[in-house]
GROMACS .gro file of C-alpha atoms in nm:
model
  193
    1MET     CA    1   0.001   0.005   0.010
    2CYS     CA    2   0.127   0.333  -0.085
    3SER     CA    3   0.009   0.701  -0.015
    4SER     CA    4   0.028   0.929  -0.301
    5ASP     CA    5  -0.016   1.260  -0.135
    6LEU     CA    6   0.245   1.421  -0.364
    7LEU     CA    7  -0.007   1.348  -0.651
    8LEU     CA    8  -0.333   1.413  -0.487
    9PRO     CA    9  -0.355   1.472  -0.109
   10GLY     CA   10  -0.575   1.176   0.062
   11TRP     CA   11  -0.531   0.947  -0.227
   12THR     CA   12  -0.398   0.586  -0.143
   13VAL     CA   13  -0.313   0.295  -0.400
   14GLY     CA   14  -0.228  -0.053  -0.333
   15LEU     CA   15  -0.118  -0.354  -0.550
   16GLU     CA   16  -0.081  -0.713  -0.436
   17GLY     CA   17  -0.041  -1.048  -0.592
   18TYR     CA   18   0.022  -1.399  -0.481
   19TYR     CA   19   0.128  -1.756  -0.639
   20ARG     CA   20   0.109  -2.085  -0.479
   21ASP     CA   21   0.229  -2.411  -0.622
   22VAL     CA   22   0.099  -2.673  -0.386
   23THR     CA   23   0.166  -3.027  -0.318
   24ASP     CA   24  -0.123  -3.205  -0.125
   25LEU     CA   25  -0.371  -2.932  -0.154
   26HIS     CA   26  -0.658  -2.990   0.089
   27ASP     CA   27  -0.998  -2.851  -0.069
   28GLU     CA   28  -1.319  -2.827   0.158
   29GLY     CA   29  -1.617  -2.878  -0.046
   30GLN     CA   30  -1.990  -3.029  -0.041
   31TYR     CA   31  -1.935  -3.374  -0.183
   32GLY     CA   32  -2.227  -3.601  -0.151
   33SER     CA   33  -2.577  -3.515  -0.121
   34LEU     CA   34  -2.593  -3.396   0.224
   35PRO     CA   35  -2.509  -3.041   0.296
   36LEU     CA   36  -2.193  -3.110   0.487
   37TYR     CA   37  -1.870  -3.011   0.396
   38THR     CA   38  -1.566  -3.251   0.364
   39ILE     CA   39  -1.204  -3.233   0.286
   40VAL     CA   40  -1.049  -3.415  -0.024
   41ASN     CA   41  -0.665  -3.412  -0.095
   42LEU     CA   42  -0.549  -3.319  -0.422
   43LYS     CA   43  -0.205  -3.407  -0.534
   44GLU     CA   44  -0.143  -3.074  -0.699
   45GLY     CA   45  -0.275  -2.740  -0.669
   46LYS     CA   46  -0.199  -2.390  -0.829
   47ILE     CA   47  -0.346  -2.081  -0.705
   48PHE     CA   48  -0.258  -1.710  -0.802
   49GLY     CA   49  -0.424  -1.381  -0.818
   50GLY     CA   50  -0.383  -1.019  -0.734
   51GLU     CA   51  -0.558  -0.721  -0.601
   52PHE     CA   52  -0.577  -0.356  -0.689
   53THR     CA   53  -0.704  -0.112  -0.428
   54THR     CA   54  -0.742   0.256  -0.418
   55SER     CA   55  -0.908   0.518  -0.168
   56PHE     CA   56  -0.944   0.883  -0.163
   57ARG     CA   57  -1.031   1.083   0.134
   58ARG     CA   58  -1.081   1.464   0.207
   59PRO     CA   59  -1.315   1.640   0.423
   60GLY     CA   60  -1.681   1.545   0.369
   61LEU     CA   61  -1.567   1.289   0.111
   62SER     CA   62  -1.461   0.932   0.112
   63THR     CA   63  -1.417   0.677  -0.162
   64TYR     CA   64  -1.282   0.333  -0.213
   65LEU     CA   65  -1.238   0.070  -0.514
   66ASN     CA   66  -1.107  -0.279  -0.502
   67VAL     CA   67  -1.072  -0.515  -0.787
   68ALA     CA   68  -0.949  -0.861  -0.731
   69TYR     CA   69  -0.834  -1.147  -0.980
   70GLY     CA   70  -0.799  -1.489  -0.858
   71ASP     CA   71  -0.767  -1.845  -1.004
   72ALA     CA   72  -0.744  -2.185  -0.814
   73ARG     CA   73  -0.687  -2.513  -0.985
   74GLY     CA   74  -0.645  -2.883  -0.877
   75LYS     CA   75  -0.498  -3.202  -1.021
   76GLY     CA   76  -0.495  -3.554  -0.905
   77LEU     CA   77  -0.692  -3.697  -0.601
   78ALA     CA   78  -0.466  -3.837  -0.320
   79THR     CA   79  -0.786  -3.894  -0.079
   80GLY     CA   80  -1.164  -3.882  -0.113
   81ALA     CA   81  -1.195  -4.051  -0.453
   82ASN     CA   82  -1.527  -4.207  -0.345
   83LEU     CA   83  -1.668  -3.844  -0.281
   84VAL     CA   84  -1.611  -3.724  -0.635
   85GLU     CA   85  -1.810  -3.808  -0.940
   86PRO     CA   86  -1.648  -4.050  -1.198
   87GLU     CA   87  -1.644  -3.810  -1.461
   88THR     CA   88  -1.449  -3.535  -1.250
   89ARG     CA   89  -1.218  -3.797  -1.116
   90VAL     CA   90  -1.122  -3.901  -1.482
   91ALA     CA   91  -1.060  -3.517  -1.559
   92LEU     CA   92  -0.847  -3.459  -1.216
   93GLU     CA   93  -0.619  -3.742  -1.340
   94LYS     CA   94  -0.563  -3.585  -1.679
   95ASP     CA   95  -0.540  -3.191  -1.585
   96PHE     CA   96  -0.595  -2.916  -1.334
   97ILE     CA   97  -0.974  -2.824  -1.279
   98LEU     CA   98  -1.132  -2.530  -1.138
   99LEU     CA   99  -1.192  -2.544  -0.771
  100ASP     CA  100  -1.522  -2.450  -0.641
  101HIS     CA  101  -1.418  -2.113  -0.507
  102ALA     CA  102  -1.239  -2.013  -0.805
  103GLN     CA  103  -1.428  -1.676  -0.899
  104ARG     CA  104  -1.203  -1.488  -1.140
  105TRP     CA  105  -1.290  -1.128  -1.077
  106SER     CA  106  -1.449  -0.965  -0.782
  107GLY     CA  107  -1.477  -0.600  -0.679
  108SER     CA  108  -1.614  -0.349  -0.444
  109ALA     CA  109  -1.666   0.013  -0.453
  110GLY     CA  110  -1.826   0.291  -0.254
  111ALA     CA  111  -1.842   0.649  -0.143
  112VAL     CA  112  -1.961   0.845   0.158
  113ALA     CA  113  -2.022   1.217   0.116
  114GLU     CA  114  -2.163   1.504   0.339
  115TRP     CA  115  -2.415   1.715   0.155
  116LEU     CA  116  -2.700   1.924   0.283
  117ASP     CA  117  -2.605   1.827   0.661
  118THR     CA  118  -2.677   1.462   0.538
  119ARG     CA  119  -2.429   1.169   0.506
  120TRP     CA  120  -2.500   0.990   0.176
  121GLN     CA  121  -2.368   0.627   0.121
  122LEU     CA  122  -2.349   0.417  -0.198
  123SER     CA  123  -2.177   0.087  -0.202
  124ALA     CA  124  -2.147  -0.177  -0.481
  125LEU     CA  125  -2.032  -0.542  -0.486
  126TYR     CA  126  -1.933  -0.740  -0.825
  127GLY     CA  127  -1.869  -1.097  -0.884
  128SER     CA  128  -1.789  -1.259  -1.222
  129GLY     CA  129  -1.941  -1.593  -1.075
  130LEU     CA  130  -1.812  -1.910  -0.939
  131PRO     CA  131  -1.758  -2.220  -1.169
  132ARG     CA  132  -2.058  -2.375  -1.310
  133ASP     CA  133  -1.878  -2.676  -1.439
  134ALA     CA  134  -1.511  -2.708  -1.306
  135VAL     CA  135  -1.419  -2.970  -1.577
  136LYS     CA  136  -1.536  -2.756  -1.871
  137GLY     CA  137  -1.432  -2.439  -1.724
  138THR     CA  138  -1.763  -2.256  -1.733
  139PHE     CA  139  -1.885  -2.004  -1.489
  140MET     CA  140  -2.194  -1.874  -1.333
  141GLU     CA  141  -2.355  -1.548  -1.450
  142PRO     CA  142  -2.201  -1.226  -1.306
  143TYR     CA  143  -2.376  -1.040  -1.049
  144LEU     CA  144  -2.370  -0.673  -0.908
  145ILE     CA  145  -2.539  -0.563  -0.586
  146VAL     CA  146  -2.585  -0.169  -0.519
  147ASN     CA  147  -2.660  -0.014  -0.170
  148LEU     CA  148  -2.781   0.340  -0.104
  149GLY     CA  149  -2.834   0.509   0.230
  150ALA     CA  150  -2.855   0.849   0.399
  151ALA     CA  151  -2.823   0.955   0.739
  152ARG     CA  152  -2.870   1.277   0.936
  153ALA     CA  153  -2.800   1.388   1.295
  154CYS     CA  154  -3.113   1.567   1.469
  155GLU     CA  155  -3.188   1.701   1.791
  156TRP     CA  156  -3.558   1.713   1.918
  157PRO     CA  157  -3.665   1.873   2.239
  158VAL     CA  158  -3.818   1.575   2.404
  159ILE     CA  159  -3.589   1.299   2.253
  160GLY     CA  160  -3.261   1.472   2.251
  161ALA     CA  161  -2.987   1.396   1.993
  162PHE     CA  162  -3.042   1.098   1.750
  163GLU     CA  163  -2.946   1.002   1.409
  164GLY     CA  164  -3.221   0.934   1.143
  165ARG     CA  165  -3.124   0.664   0.882
  166ILE     CA  166  -3.255   0.529   0.579
  167THR     CA  167  -3.093   0.241   0.371
  168VAL     CA  168  -3.186   0.060   0.071
  169ASN     CA  169  -2.989  -0.266   0.049
  170ASN     CA  170  -2.996  -0.429  -0.299
  171LEU     CA  171  -3.134  -0.111  -0.488
  172LEU     CA  172  -3.160  -0.281  -0.815
  173ASP     CA  173  -3.325  -0.587  -0.660
  174THR     CA  174  -3.082  -0.827  -0.786
  175ALA     CA  175  -3.127  -1.212  -0.710
  176TYR     CA  176  -2.849  -1.439  -0.858
  177GLN     CA  177  -2.740  -1.799  -0.820
  178LEU     CA  178  -2.408  -1.815  -0.651
  179ARG     CA  179  -2.361  -2.187  -0.708
  180SER     CA  180  -2.525  -2.449  -0.963
  181GLY     CA  181  -2.486  -2.730  -0.719
  182GLU     CA  182  -2.302  -2.919  -1.022
  183SER     CA  183  -1.946  -2.806  -1.002
  184PHE     CA  184  -1.659  -3.006  -0.837
  185GLY     CA  185  -1.700  -2.971  -0.457
  186GLU     CA  186  -2.051  -2.846  -0.451
  187ASN     CA  187  -2.370  -3.069  -0.442
  188ALA     CA  188  -2.627  -2.810  -0.368
  189PRO     CA  189  -2.734  -2.482  -0.542
  190ALA     CA  190  -2.698  -2.152  -0.355
  191TYR     CA  191  -2.849  -1.807  -0.414
  192GLY     CA  192  -2.791  -1.450  -0.315
  193SER     CA  193  -2.995  -1.155  -0.323
   0.00000   0.00000   0.00000
């Protein structure tokens, strides 16, 4: 993380990256028909990605933006073969396949501003979608959640000081399927809204 006050006072920028080449990768997933999580041991794993983050602050205004990319893959079953579908077992022996948490892109952004004696808030969350089919390399649909809010400090004679607040979560009324229930390590669909 670095502060760039020389370019613009209150501006901060960060960039991070990671890479892991793993032997004996433990992957927790929902293998089987019950909604219980179990660990399988994969012979190899490759996990990499990075994140860019920036924020800006000055009196009466605060903003942030985070964007991340990630990839997680495994190959070869060391334990737990009885928990994995036959087609997936064959694919795992041939090549690296996506792990159930391998969402490629994610991001968040937001702003808080003081205007007309009111604190206004806006935030958003984006996901490019988790794997739909780990073997074929397909993904769920992307999703975007937007929240909006306003707060104002007030003082009334009988009540005294208080803060009135209104918040609209999921402003766009977005419902999305997080998991299909058909990919490696997940046997039940999951939804978000």
